[in-house]
XYZ file of C-alpha atoms in Angstrom:
756
model
C 173.764 21.999 5.026
C 176.385 19.364 5.847
C 173.840 17.456 7.930
C 171.403 17.399 4.994
C 174.165 16.241 2.661
C 175.144 13.456 5.064
C 171.521 12.404 5.310
C 171.181 12.415 1.516
C 174.342 10.345 1.127
C 173.184 7.876 3.765
C 169.707 7.511 2.294
C 171.182 6.828 -1.138
C 174.196 4.840 0.073
C 173.203 1.799 -1.943
C 173.311 3.841 -5.159
C 176.484 5.801 -4.368
C 178.395 2.676 -3.411
C 177.015 0.167 -5.910
C 177.137 2.304 -9.063
C 180.903 3.012 -9.178
C 181.792 -0.470 -7.901
C 179.728 -2.288 -10.539
C 180.949 0.122 -13.215
C 184.559 -0.558 -12.278
C 183.928 -4.302 -12.229
C 182.304 -4.273 -15.694
C 185.113 -2.145 -17.099
C 187.630 -4.550 -15.590
C 185.854 -7.561 -17.104
C 185.815 -5.760 -20.419
C 189.504 -4.903 -20.187
C 190.337 -8.575 -19.699
C 188.360 -9.353 -22.862
C 185.751 -11.472 -21.096
C 182.875 -9.584 -22.715
C 184.297 -9.341 -26.237
C 182.548 -12.383 -27.687
C 179.221 -11.305 -26.165
C 179.558 -7.837 -27.641
C 180.350 -9.312 -31.038
C 177.255 -11.505 -30.755
C 175.060 -8.449 -30.048
C 176.711 -6.579 -32.944
C 175.891 -9.500 -35.246
C 172.335 -9.742 -33.949
C 171.720 -6.040 -34.480
C 173.111 -6.304 -38.009
C 170.886 -9.249 -38.893
C 167.881 -7.509 -37.328
C 168.196 -4.352 -39.411
C 165.657 -3.702 -42.151
C 166.829 -5.365 -45.347
C 168.645 -2.900 -47.618
C 168.103 -2.862 -51.331
C 170.832 -4.513 -53.413
C 173.512 -2.133 -54.657
C 172.838 -2.041 -58.424
C 176.254 -0.504 -59.046
C 177.973 -3.815 -58.360
C 177.420 -7.181 -60.030
C 179.209 -10.512 -59.766
C 180.286 -13.188 -62.188
C 180.265 -16.199 -59.906
C 182.135 -19.340 -60.920
C 179.963 -22.138 -59.603
C 180.117 -25.910 -59.561
C 178.075 -26.141 -62.788
C 180.634 -23.966 -64.575
C 183.475 -26.217 -63.471
C 181.621 -29.318 -64.584
C 180.803 -27.795 -67.971
C 184.426 -26.764 -68.478
C 185.539 -30.195 -67.310
C 188.268 -28.858 -65.021
C 188.661 -27.664 -61.452
C 191.435 -25.264 -62.461
C 190.302 -22.820 -65.098
C 193.059 -21.969 -67.664
C 194.107 -18.399 -68.450
C 192.469 -18.496 -71.867
C 189.008 -18.798 -70.361
C 189.577 -15.722 -68.196
C 190.909 -13.828 -71.226
C 187.687 -14.602 -73.147
C 185.575 -13.735 -70.086
C 187.203 -10.324 -69.569
C 186.902 -9.496 -73.264
C 183.196 -10.355 -73.110
C 182.754 -8.156 -70.029
C 184.647 -5.236 -71.544
C 182.006 -5.150 -74.251
C 179.442 -4.279 -71.524
C 181.379 -1.056 -70.810
C 181.721 -1.445 -67.027
C 183.486 1.184 -64.931
C 185.756 -1.418 -63.397
C 186.396 -5.151 -63.487
C 187.753 -6.919 -60.449
C 189.392 -10.304 -60.907
C 189.248 -12.023 -57.533
C 191.306 -14.935 -58.880
C 194.991 -15.479 -58.156
C 197.054 -15.303 -61.345
C 200.624 -15.099 -60.103
C 201.558 -18.176 -62.181
C 200.613 -19.047 -65.769
C 197.987 -21.720 -66.353
C 197.946 -22.845 -69.922
C 196.462 -22.730 -72.432
C 195.900 -19.030 -73.080
C 198.394 -17.370 -70.778
C 199.697 -14.954 -73.404
C 196.148 -14.027 -74.333
C 195.454 -13.152 -70.709
C 198.599 -10.992 -70.514
C 197.443 -9.067 -73.596
C 194.018 -8.571 -71.958
C 195.707 -7.334 -68.756
C 197.773 -4.918 -70.833
C 194.767 -3.533 -72.735
C 192.334 -3.151 -69.859
C 193.134 -0.075 -67.697
C 190.057 -0.496 -65.512
C 190.886 -4.101 -64.573
C 192.061 -4.786 -60.999
C 193.773 -8.000 -59.936
C 194.573 -9.299 -56.470
C 197.455 -10.281 -54.290
C 197.602 -11.595 -50.772
C 199.933 -9.285 -48.925
C 199.919 -10.524 -45.345
C 198.177 -13.862 -45.620
C 195.664 -15.142 -43.103
C 194.381 -18.255 -41.381
C 197.526 -20.241 -42.118
C 197.660 -19.179 -45.777
C 200.834 -17.783 -47.259
C 201.076 -14.504 -49.127
C 200.328 -14.740 -52.853
C 202.065 -12.598 -55.459
C 200.066 -10.446 -57.912
C 199.859 -10.923 -61.676
C 203.168 -9.355 -62.894
C 201.579 -7.339 -65.712
C 198.885 -5.830 -63.459
C 201.432 -5.145 -60.739
C 203.595 -3.287 -63.233
C 200.607 -1.111 -64.199
C 199.539 -0.492 -60.543
C 196.277 -2.349 -61.015
C 196.531 -4.748 -58.093
C 194.747 -4.616 -54.747
C 195.191 -6.629 -51.562
C 192.371 -9.093 -50.979
C 193.498 -9.845 -47.408
C 190.660 -10.358 -44.944
C 190.713 -9.691 -41.196
C 189.375 -12.501 -39.032
C 188.205 -12.156 -35.458
C 188.864 -14.946 -32.994
C 185.459 -16.482 -33.803
C 186.492 -16.639 -37.495
C 184.032 -13.954 -38.529
C 184.919 -10.945 -40.659
C 183.754 -7.657 -39.138
C 186.508 -5.346 -40.372
C 187.775 -4.383 -43.808
C 190.918 -2.725 -45.113
C 191.458 0.584 -46.849
C 195.110 -0.248 -47.298
C 197.909 -2.124 -45.588
C 201.659 -1.996 -45.667
C 204.181 -4.716 -46.369
C 207.923 -4.456 -46.888
C 207.732 -0.681 -46.812
C 205.087 -0.585 -49.542
C 201.515 0.687 -49.113
C 199.031 -1.525 -50.943
C 195.436 -0.424 -51.501
C 192.786 -2.993 -50.784
C 191.047 -4.733 -53.667
C 187.704 -3.118 -52.757
C 189.231 0.382 -52.475
C 190.822 0.038 -55.935
C 187.470 -0.849 -57.463
C 185.629 1.899 -55.592
C 188.141 4.537 -56.691
C 187.687 3.500 -60.340
C 183.938 3.981 -59.929
C 184.153 7.273 -58.009
C 186.608 8.704 -60.527
C 183.688 8.996 -62.941
C 181.879 11.042 -60.280
C 184.890 13.347 -59.986
C 185.539 12.094 -56.456
C 189.129 11.479 -55.523
C 190.562 10.660 -52.099
C 191.628 13.469 -49.806
C 193.992 13.015 -46.895
C 193.047 14.734 -43.635
C 195.915 15.080 -41.218
C 194.800 14.603 -37.628
C 197.216 13.977 -34.799
C 199.588 11.118 -35.439
C 197.418 9.532 -38.120
C 195.896 10.507 -41.432
C 192.267 10.005 -42.354
C 190.866 9.332 -45.774
C 187.989 11.361 -47.126
C 185.888 10.463 -50.170
C 183.149 12.906 -50.973
C 181.649 13.881 -47.617
C 182.558 10.583 -45.970
C 185.512 10.484 -43.580
C 186.866 7.002 -42.968
C 187.912 6.893 -39.309
C 190.664 4.306 -38.721
C 189.747 1.421 -36.476
C 191.335 1.608 -32.996
C 192.330 -1.318 -30.817
C 189.442 -0.887 -28.347
C 186.712 0.342 -30.662
C 183.228 -1.061 -30.121
C 183.414 -4.399 -28.374
C 187.046 -5.035 -29.269
C 189.806 -5.350 -26.718
C 193.398 -4.726 -27.778
C 192.697 -5.813 -31.374
C 195.355 -5.811 -34.087
C 195.108 -2.457 -35.871
C 197.663 -3.097 -38.611
C 197.023 -1.191 -41.813
C 194.104 1.177 -42.274
C 191.060 -0.718 -41.022
C 187.393 0.246 -40.740
C 184.414 -1.600 -39.305
C 182.413 -3.377 -42.008
C 178.870 -2.207 -42.573
C 177.407 -5.088 -44.590
C 174.374 -4.431 -46.777
C 172.940 -7.900 -46.328
C 173.514 -11.624 -46.368
C 174.729 -13.929 -49.118
C 173.392 -13.528 -52.684
C 172.744 -9.845 -52.079
C 174.234 -8.776 -55.423
C 173.084 -9.560 -58.944
C 175.111 -12.654 -59.853
C 175.487 -14.540 -63.119
C 177.560 -17.623 -63.870
C 180.771 -17.817 -65.860
C 179.093 -19.821 -68.632
C 176.203 -17.333 -68.822
C 178.698 -14.672 -69.858
C 180.766 -16.871 -72.190
C 177.661 -18.112 -73.990
C 176.054 -14.651 -74.128
C 173.076 -15.596 -71.985
C 172.957 -12.119 -70.431
C 171.780 -8.807 -71.868
C 174.247 -6.594 -73.668
C 173.958 -3.765 -71.120
C 174.054 -5.993 -68.026
C 177.368 -4.563 -66.789
C 177.238 -1.076 -68.271
C 178.450 1.584 -65.840
C 178.860 -0.990 -63.106
C 181.645 -2.671 -61.199
C 181.931 -6.321 -62.178
C 183.646 -8.709 -59.797
C 184.809 -12.134 -60.959
C 185.263 -14.790 -58.332
C 184.470 -18.299 -57.241
C 181.210 -19.112 -55.468
C 181.671 -22.868 -55.651
C 181.919 -24.738 -52.396
C 184.863 -26.737 -53.709
C 186.910 -23.568 -54.104
C 187.440 -23.214 -50.357
C 186.845 -19.481 -50.705
C 183.966 -19.246 -48.224
C 184.003 -17.135 -45.049
C 181.813 -16.208 -42.087
C 180.342 -12.760 -41.457
C 177.763 -11.360 -38.987
C 175.108 -12.600 -41.414
C 176.363 -16.176 -41.254
C 174.002 -17.151 -38.456
C 173.337 -16.737 -34.751
C 173.834 -18.829 -31.663
C 171.158 -21.385 -32.565
C 171.512 -21.227 -36.352
C 173.718 -23.305 -38.625
C 176.430 -20.881 -39.860
C 176.173 -20.136 -43.556
C 179.482 -18.979 -45.105
C 179.669 -16.317 -47.801
C 181.949 -16.465 -50.874
C 184.976 -14.191 -50.695
C 183.985 -12.358 -53.879
C 180.717 -11.303 -52.245
C 182.578 -10.021 -49.178
C 184.747 -7.850 -51.431
C 181.590 -6.658 -53.182
C 180.207 -5.689 -49.765
C 183.369 -3.751 -48.902
C 183.346 -1.992 -52.279
C 179.694 -1.080 -51.885
C 180.371 0.297 -48.384
C 183.001 2.710 -49.692
C 180.921 3.883 -52.656
C 177.713 4.221 -50.619
C 179.464 6.291 -47.966
C 180.965 8.620 -50.562
C 177.847 9.041 -52.745
C 174.825 8.187 -50.583
C 175.960 9.298 -47.134
C 175.377 5.752 -45.953
C 176.737 5.723 -42.405
C 180.090 4.249 -41.528
C 180.348 2.686 -38.094
C 181.515 5.053 -35.405
C 182.363 4.549 -31.739
C 182.374 6.595 -28.597
C 185.565 7.419 -26.779
C 186.482 5.139 -23.896
C 185.535 7.843 -21.398
C 182.096 8.172 -23.011
C 181.626 4.388 -22.940
C 182.615 4.280 -19.264
C 180.082 7.035 -18.566
C 177.456 5.015 -20.432
C 178.161 1.958 -18.292
C 178.104 4.159 -15.193
C 174.708 5.545 -16.240
C 173.096 2.120 -16.553
C 174.734 0.877 -13.376
C 173.213 3.889 -11.663
C 169.791 3.199 -13.172
C 169.894 -0.401 -11.970
C 171.124 0.585 -8.523
C 168.535 3.352 -8.158
C 165.729 1.111 -9.358
C 166.570 -1.714 -6.966
C 167.363 0.591 -4.059
C 164.111 2.495 -4.342
C 162.046 -0.713 -4.337
C 164.113 -2.645 -1.808
C 161.321 -2.537 0.804
C 158.432 -3.202 -1.547
C 159.121 -6.652 -2.849
C 158.598 -8.805 0.195
C 160.437 -12.047 -0.414
C 160.542 -11.326 -4.126
C 163.600 -9.830 -5.769
C 161.502 -6.876 -6.888
C 157.959 -5.699 -6.539
C 155.791 -5.430 -9.629
C 156.801 -1.790 -9.872
C 160.418 -2.853 -9.797
C 159.948 -5.508 -12.473
C 158.119 -3.029 -14.694
C 160.864 -0.465 -14.154
C 163.539 -3.044 -14.931
C 161.681 -4.132 -18.066
C 161.310 -0.543 -19.241
C 164.988 0.081 -18.567
C 166.023 -3.004 -20.527
C 163.774 -2.100 -23.462
C 165.095 1.452 -23.392
C 168.680 0.221 -23.403
C 168.135 -2.164 -26.303
C 165.966 0.273 -28.215
C 168.313 3.230 -27.884
C 171.419 1.254 -28.841
C 169.593 -0.383 -31.750
C 168.432 2.972 -33.113
C 171.957 4.283 -32.712
C 173.218 1.188 -34.569
C 170.953 2.001 -37.489
C 172.635 5.405 -37.613
C 176.085 3.849 -37.576
C 176.969 4.017 -33.868
C 178.250 0.925 -32.063
C 177.387 1.666 -28.445
C 178.178 -0.917 -25.722
C 175.140 -3.066 -24.988
C 176.482 -6.007 -22.998
C 178.527 -3.880 -20.543
C 175.551 -1.577 -20.015
C 173.286 -4.589 -19.443
C 175.799 -6.023 -16.999
C 175.906 -2.668 -15.247
C 172.109 -2.578 -15.051
C 171.688 -6.197 -13.998
C 174.839 -6.257 -11.885
C 173.658 -3.298 -9.827
C 170.285 -4.938 -9.294
C 172.012 -8.179 -8.304
C 174.496 -6.385 -6.040
C 171.820 -4.523 -4.106
C 169.686 -7.669 -4.003
C 172.692 -9.466 -2.527
C 173.110 -6.594 -0.098
C 169.459 -6.854 0.902
C 169.849 -10.613 1.299
C 173.063 -10.089 3.254
C 171.402 -7.618 5.561
C 168.222 -9.686 5.863
C 169.700 -11.323 8.938
C 170.474 -7.901 10.358
C 166.945 -6.815 9.518
C 165.657 -9.891 11.297
C 167.792 -9.008 14.307
C 166.571 -5.437 14.279
C 162.999 -6.609 13.730
C 163.560 -9.093 16.514
C 164.132 -6.237 18.917
C 160.437 -5.530 18.547
C 159.087 -9.017 17.847
C 160.282 -12.529 18.567
C 161.962 -14.710 15.974
C 158.746 -16.699 15.598
C 156.748 -13.598 14.712
C 159.455 -12.396 12.357
C 159.490 -15.788 10.640
C 155.710 -15.818 10.461
C 155.644 -12.377 8.865
C 158.587 -12.789 6.492
C 158.437 -16.439 5.513
C 154.792 -17.381 5.628
C 152.901 -16.270 2.491
C 149.881 -15.593 4.680
C 151.912 -13.917 7.402
C 151.480 -10.344 6.183
C 147.756 -10.532 5.449
C 145.488 -8.447 7.621
C 143.143 -10.348 9.866
C 143.319 -12.701 12.788
C 142.047 -15.830 14.429
C 140.462 -16.660 17.768
C 142.858 -18.585 19.959
C 143.422 -19.467 23.612
C 146.705 -17.961 24.748
C 148.393 -16.859 27.949
C 149.051 -13.143 28.330
C 151.700 -11.611 30.600
C 151.893 -7.921 31.406
C 154.490 -6.222 33.560
C 154.825 -2.699 34.837
C 157.217 -0.771 37.078
C 155.634 0.445 40.266
C 155.665 4.221 40.625
C 157.728 4.732 37.501
C 155.823 7.822 36.348
C 156.597 9.648 39.593
C 160.209 8.449 39.488
C 160.730 9.566 35.892
C 159.543 13.084 36.723
C 162.529 13.500 39.042
C 165.082 12.347 36.436
C 166.582 13.900 33.367
C 165.108 12.546 30.090
C 168.471 10.982 29.228
C 168.509 9.132 32.563
C 164.934 7.945 32.058
C 165.854 6.434 28.667
C 169.028 4.914 30.107
C 167.063 3.387 32.993
C 164.388 2.007 30.675
C 166.902 0.544 28.250
C 168.730 -1.321 31.000
C 165.487 -2.653 32.431
C 163.895 -3.615 29.114
C 167.105 -5.178 27.788
C 167.267 -7.587 30.722
C 163.564 -8.338 30.565
C 163.658 -8.968 26.805
C 166.483 -11.473 27.277
C 164.466 -13.378 29.859
C 161.303 -13.320 27.721
C 163.246 -14.582 24.712
C 164.736 -17.383 26.812
C 161.241 -18.568 27.678
C 160.033 -18.164 24.080
C 157.539 -15.440 24.747
C 156.378 -13.063 22.046
C 156.929 -9.424 22.991
C 153.894 -7.791 21.493
C 154.923 -4.287 22.494
C 156.730 -2.080 24.982
C 154.446 0.546 26.494
C 156.821 2.895 28.258
C 157.888 0.853 31.273
C 155.239 -1.781 30.579
C 155.636 -4.969 28.559
C 152.925 -7.057 26.894
C 154.018 -10.633 26.246
C 152.139 -13.432 24.500
C 152.568 -17.157 25.038
C 150.786 -19.158 22.356
C 150.979 -16.638 19.513
C 151.987 -16.882 16.796
C 153.080 -20.427 17.702
C 150.853 -22.445 20.023
C 152.595 -24.863 22.412
C 151.380 -27.217 25.108
C 153.408 -25.568 27.877
C 152.474 -21.951 27.166
C 150.977 -21.400 30.631
C 153.914 -22.952 32.481
C 156.453 -20.995 30.434
C 154.562 -17.771 31.129
C 154.668 -18.327 34.915
C 158.304 -19.459 34.799
C 159.128 -16.392 32.709
C 157.440 -14.121 35.253
C 159.438 -15.695 38.099
C 162.661 -15.321 36.146
C 161.839 -11.678 35.391
C 161.333 -10.921 39.081
C 164.583 -12.660 39.982
C 166.362 -10.697 37.251
C 165.359 -7.464 38.966
C 168.144 -8.058 41.504
C 170.704 -7.746 38.715
C 168.861 -4.776 37.223
C 168.904 -2.885 40.518
C 172.603 -3.605 40.990
C 173.266 -1.825 37.701
C 170.927 0.983 38.738
C 172.859 1.424 41.979
C 176.214 1.520 40.192
C 174.901 4.211 37.841
C 173.320 6.280 40.611
C 169.792 5.566 39.395
C 166.824 4.732 41.674
C 165.873 1.177 42.533
C 162.976 -0.386 40.618
C 160.100 -2.679 41.553
C 157.982 -4.553 39.050
C 154.547 -6.105 39.189
C 153.404 -8.869 36.818
C 149.930 -10.055 35.915
C 149.159 -13.237 33.974
C 145.879 -14.388 32.467
C 144.790 -17.186 30.143
C 141.844 -16.848 27.800
C 140.543 -16.580 24.269
C 141.582 -13.573 22.221
C 141.878 -12.608 18.566
C 145.502 -12.625 17.361
C 146.819 -11.493 13.980
C 147.822 -8.498 11.891
C 145.940 -5.385 12.905
C 145.929 -2.102 10.985
C 145.969 -1.199 7.291
C 147.896 -2.254 4.224
C 150.292 0.652 4.773
C 150.815 0.237 8.514
C 149.991 -2.766 10.646
C 151.215 -4.655 13.685
C 150.996 -8.163 15.007
C 148.938 -8.063 18.174
C 145.999 -9.259 20.228
C 142.584 -7.837 21.017
C 139.872 -8.988 23.364
C 138.491 -8.635 26.866
C 141.060 -11.086 28.231
C 143.821 -8.614 27.392
C 142.079 -5.919 29.403
C 141.561 -8.360 32.258
C 145.283 -9.119 32.322
C 146.044 -5.421 32.709
C 143.526 -5.242 35.583
C 145.164 -8.169 37.335
C 148.586 -6.560 36.905
C 147.266 -3.310 38.395
C 146.619 -5.147 41.687
C 150.239 -6.185 42.080
C 152.796 -4.777 44.467
C 156.454 -4.474 43.600
C 157.918 -7.963 43.270
C 154.524 -9.671 43.026
C 153.122 -12.013 40.382
C 149.353 -12.355 40.243
C 147.623 -14.868 37.989
C 143.996 -15.491 37.080
C 142.075 -18.529 38.210
C 142.150 -20.073 34.731
C 145.918 -19.708 34.584
C 146.171 -21.262 38.050
C 143.996 -24.216 37.030
C 146.173 -24.897 33.981
C 149.357 -24.802 36.061
C 148.447 -25.794 39.622
C 150.352 -29.083 39.360
C 153.693 -27.288 39.737
C 152.909 -23.631 40.513
C 153.451 -22.401 44.080
C 150.676 -19.990 45.049
C 150.728 -18.238 48.404
C 147.185 -16.970 48.643
C 144.085 -16.173 46.660
C 141.678 -13.303 46.866
C 138.472 -12.129 45.275
C 138.542 -8.900 43.270
C 136.043 -7.091 41.083
C 137.966 -5.520 38.192
C 136.547 -2.525 36.412
C 134.264 -3.696 33.609
C 133.787 -7.191 35.076
C 130.259 -8.337 35.986
C 131.324 -10.759 38.693
C 134.275 -10.975 41.086
C 137.239 -13.064 39.979
C 139.798 -14.977 41.966
C 143.468 -14.129 41.626
C 146.474 -15.965 43.023
C 149.861 -14.706 44.145
C 152.654 -16.838 42.702
C 155.810 -17.312 44.750
C 157.494 -19.909 42.561
C 157.210 -22.810 40.166
C 158.509 -26.327 40.557
C 159.354 -29.008 38.009
C 162.080 -28.411 35.442
C 161.907 -24.657 36.039
C 162.438 -24.776 39.834
C 162.245 -21.032 40.461
C 161.396 -19.561 43.879
C 160.880 -15.921 44.717
C 162.397 -14.663 48.002
C 159.724 -13.791 50.573
C 160.655 -10.997 52.940
C 158.466 -10.581 55.968
C 157.531 -6.993 56.722
C 158.338 -6.148 60.371
C 156.197 -3.265 61.573
C 157.440 -0.858 64.255
C 155.143 1.533 66.088
C 156.472 5.032 65.620
C 157.469 6.997 68.680
C 155.656 9.896 67.152
C 153.137 9.344 64.363
C 153.531 11.215 61.076
C 150.642 13.462 59.951
C 149.677 13.020 56.298
C 147.010 13.958 53.821
C 146.023 11.559 51.060
C 143.859 11.215 47.986
C 142.427 8.061 46.462
C 143.316 7.346 42.812
C 140.504 6.507 40.464
C 142.255 4.649 37.675
C 145.061 6.966 36.591
C 143.345 10.087 37.938
C 143.882 11.543 41.403
C 140.683 12.459 43.278
C 140.269 16.115 44.222
C 139.093 15.182 47.697
C 141.757 15.142 50.418
C 141.661 13.064 53.573
C 143.697 13.453 56.764
C 145.487 10.680 58.569
C 148.610 9.550 60.365
C 151.255 6.950 59.764
C 151.417 5.087 63.060
C 153.491 2.059 62.078
C 156.311 1.520 59.566
C 158.108 -1.407 57.988
C 160.811 -1.426 55.342
C 158.283 -1.061 52.491
C 154.882 -0.628 54.118
C 152.996 1.455 56.670
C 149.873 1.409 58.808
C 147.759 4.504 58.279
C 145.125 5.726 60.725
C 142.487 7.769 58.960
C 141.163 10.811 60.827
C 138.112 10.949 58.599
C 135.069 9.360 60.098
C 133.349 8.912 56.748
C 133.606 5.535 55.100
C 134.697 7.257 51.871
C 137.989 8.129 53.549
C 138.886 4.474 54.022
C 140.231 3.178 50.687
C 139.361 -0.340 49.653
C 141.938 -3.094 49.361
C 144.277 -2.993 46.349
C 143.347 0.606 45.537
C 146.039 3.236 45.019
C 146.548 6.439 46.959
C 148.739 9.505 46.761
C 149.926 10.925 50.097
C 152.063 13.771 51.385
C 153.809 14.095 54.709
C 152.741 17.195 56.653
C 154.600 19.477 59.022
C 154.081 18.745 62.746
C 151.476 21.511 63.001
C 149.711 20.125 59.906
C 149.811 23.540 58.306
C 151.759 22.642 55.173
C 153.142 19.769 53.103
C 156.630 18.773 54.074
C 157.262 16.258 51.290
C 156.868 15.499 47.633
C 154.137 13.169 46.420
C 154.312 9.597 47.674
C 152.378 6.788 45.990
C 151.184 3.618 47.688
C 148.834 0.695 47.215
C 146.376 -0.320 49.918
C 147.122 -3.833 51.142
C 144.242 -6.207 51.664
C 145.358 -6.953 55.232
C 143.119 -6.896 58.343
C 143.383 -3.687 60.402
C 141.461 -1.879 63.141
C 138.581 0.418 62.347
C 139.650 3.455 60.312
C 143.093 1.908 59.856
C 144.564 0.439 56.649
C 147.902 -0.866 55.482
C 149.726 0.498 52.451
C 152.695 -0.661 50.412
C 154.828 2.199 49.069
C 155.155 2.098 45.315
C 157.008 5.392 44.751
C 158.947 7.322 47.400
C 160.989 10.390 46.552
C 164.581 10.054 47.834
C 164.113 12.619 50.627
C 160.914 10.959 51.816
C 162.508 7.533 51.649
C 165.456 8.777 53.720
C 163.173 10.376 56.292
C 160.933 7.319 56.653
C 163.949 5.048 56.840
C 165.449 7.242 59.566
C 162.205 7.250 61.579
C 161.891 3.485 61.130
C 165.398 2.859 62.447
C 164.943 5.327 65.329
C 161.650 3.751 66.372
C 163.186 0.281 66.048
C 166.062 1.256 68.366
C 163.658 2.849 70.821
C 161.494 -0.257 70.861
C 164.526 -2.458 71.461
C 165.694 -0.196 74.295
C 162.279 -0.304 76.015
C 162.194 -4.087 75.752
C 165.636 -4.269 77.335
């Protein structure tokens, strides 16, 4: 169970690590307020994108415009005009009249008339500025209205971008609680509906309830806000629309009776300036976007919006803006970070050099649409759910895992490079055509190497030792091949197939192949030193090299392919390598012709490989001159006639298969690595041809039974007497090697003694 869990965690490590890290980073950015302006911008965009709401017919405005001021011939309207205006409006039988004009000081003529109107109008609400804003000082209320409790605060709350997104239910100043101007007007209207405010005690704060609507106080970190000022009783503003959303008439229209007699009946009438010269214009979410010219809204319209919001919530169940708890918002960010991380992690191997595959892009698009769509629908229902942080979580996770993939690309290249050379990796990963199936015909030089007698050796070792032995050997060989810029096409057990001229063709491919082969043979000294230190058997390697035309490219299917070569020249290279003894390098005639200026070849011989129509000439390389200057040590085999020959039985190998027919013979001479065998079979079939392979066993002196494990050898193409042939041992079990070595030394001493 624990193993499965560890595997699951490892397979999804990109998701488990990225999701909480990106979530924490986004939350941290949010805490520092770096996302606040972006979240406000999305809030504004969502608000402007909502379906247009119908105007609230319960509220109308008397807007004092520039034409009114010009007709009156004054920029400061005297109290008498307002007295006449209010009297005219009272005749329309409104539920409430809101005077959004400061009247803390008398402005003659008509001040006393205005006081009498204030005194006789119980449903009239005036204004005062309690806290002041934007550098403006507080403004006192009209004394008469203040005395009657008919004054509301018209203070507005500005965000740092000068937009108004919050409204007040009430605020406190000098120990006094002052209802907002819009709340006063709304309460006058709702009183006729038998709706009065209820106070709900909850925790340390009280909540207002009107009808079924509960007005939740704004908190410092609600929505996209970070540590906002929460003075007073604030709520988020749910505007009905943009400027001119309410039925508006001019001051002179009312004074000159240019409106119907029932225009204001049963309504709330607000009086305020809409003239640009009044400096009573403000910005809201409807004032324009990033690329739009901001259009300010008169203050009287903003108060109409706030009043409408309260009434609509109480009577129409129009939603008030709500927010999730911080924990819920963090979980939301975590969710989208996880979606982004999962999406990118799942498609990290399918995009090639692209950031994402088409599946990934489609998934990312669907995720983005889902995020926007779900938060927008929630916004329509009155929920302000974080959009920007969730988007950052989604995109940040994708970017983080993309960065991780890019960061590990070098490691991937290194890992990939353990199987292919850097040139092949670059061709596959960086060339647009590199991954396409197919190939091209090209002349290249092919090198194959193989350990002599490795199969027999591996059968005597533990599997762990076999892998250890192979890793040491292949590690050294790969380093040499890389040094000479060969392309390792594949490891085949103990064999290596190397290409020179693919994927990159160079003028010195043949010379580098021969120099590489020499260096590989010289490296075997170091390999065998390590083998000796670790108690592993000594190794011998044969190398074959051939030059010819082959087809190189990507072979396989779209799901699984490899870069490789096919063609008869590849098979011929393997045949040439099969003729080698341990420590030998054999090359084809074409390779020799392309390199004979500096290659050192000891001898040549004619062979007829399986599948070939005509014999070919191969050459044994003992070194290469020029800038490479590599020479292979040549040890002369010194044969000693045995005091007593060793009886054996042997079989001739046909390819990889051992023949069932056994032949008898004797080992009559020995050297350090070779032997002269005298066949006791008079048939020609018992005499193996040169360069063929045999399996032999030592017999007991009476020839009744085997006295050794299997020994493998290759017949040497060296002149011998009739029925005699020379062999080079390719695999000797340790006991056999010790016995032959002992007999060789004994016979050598005996020969020396006789000579003396």
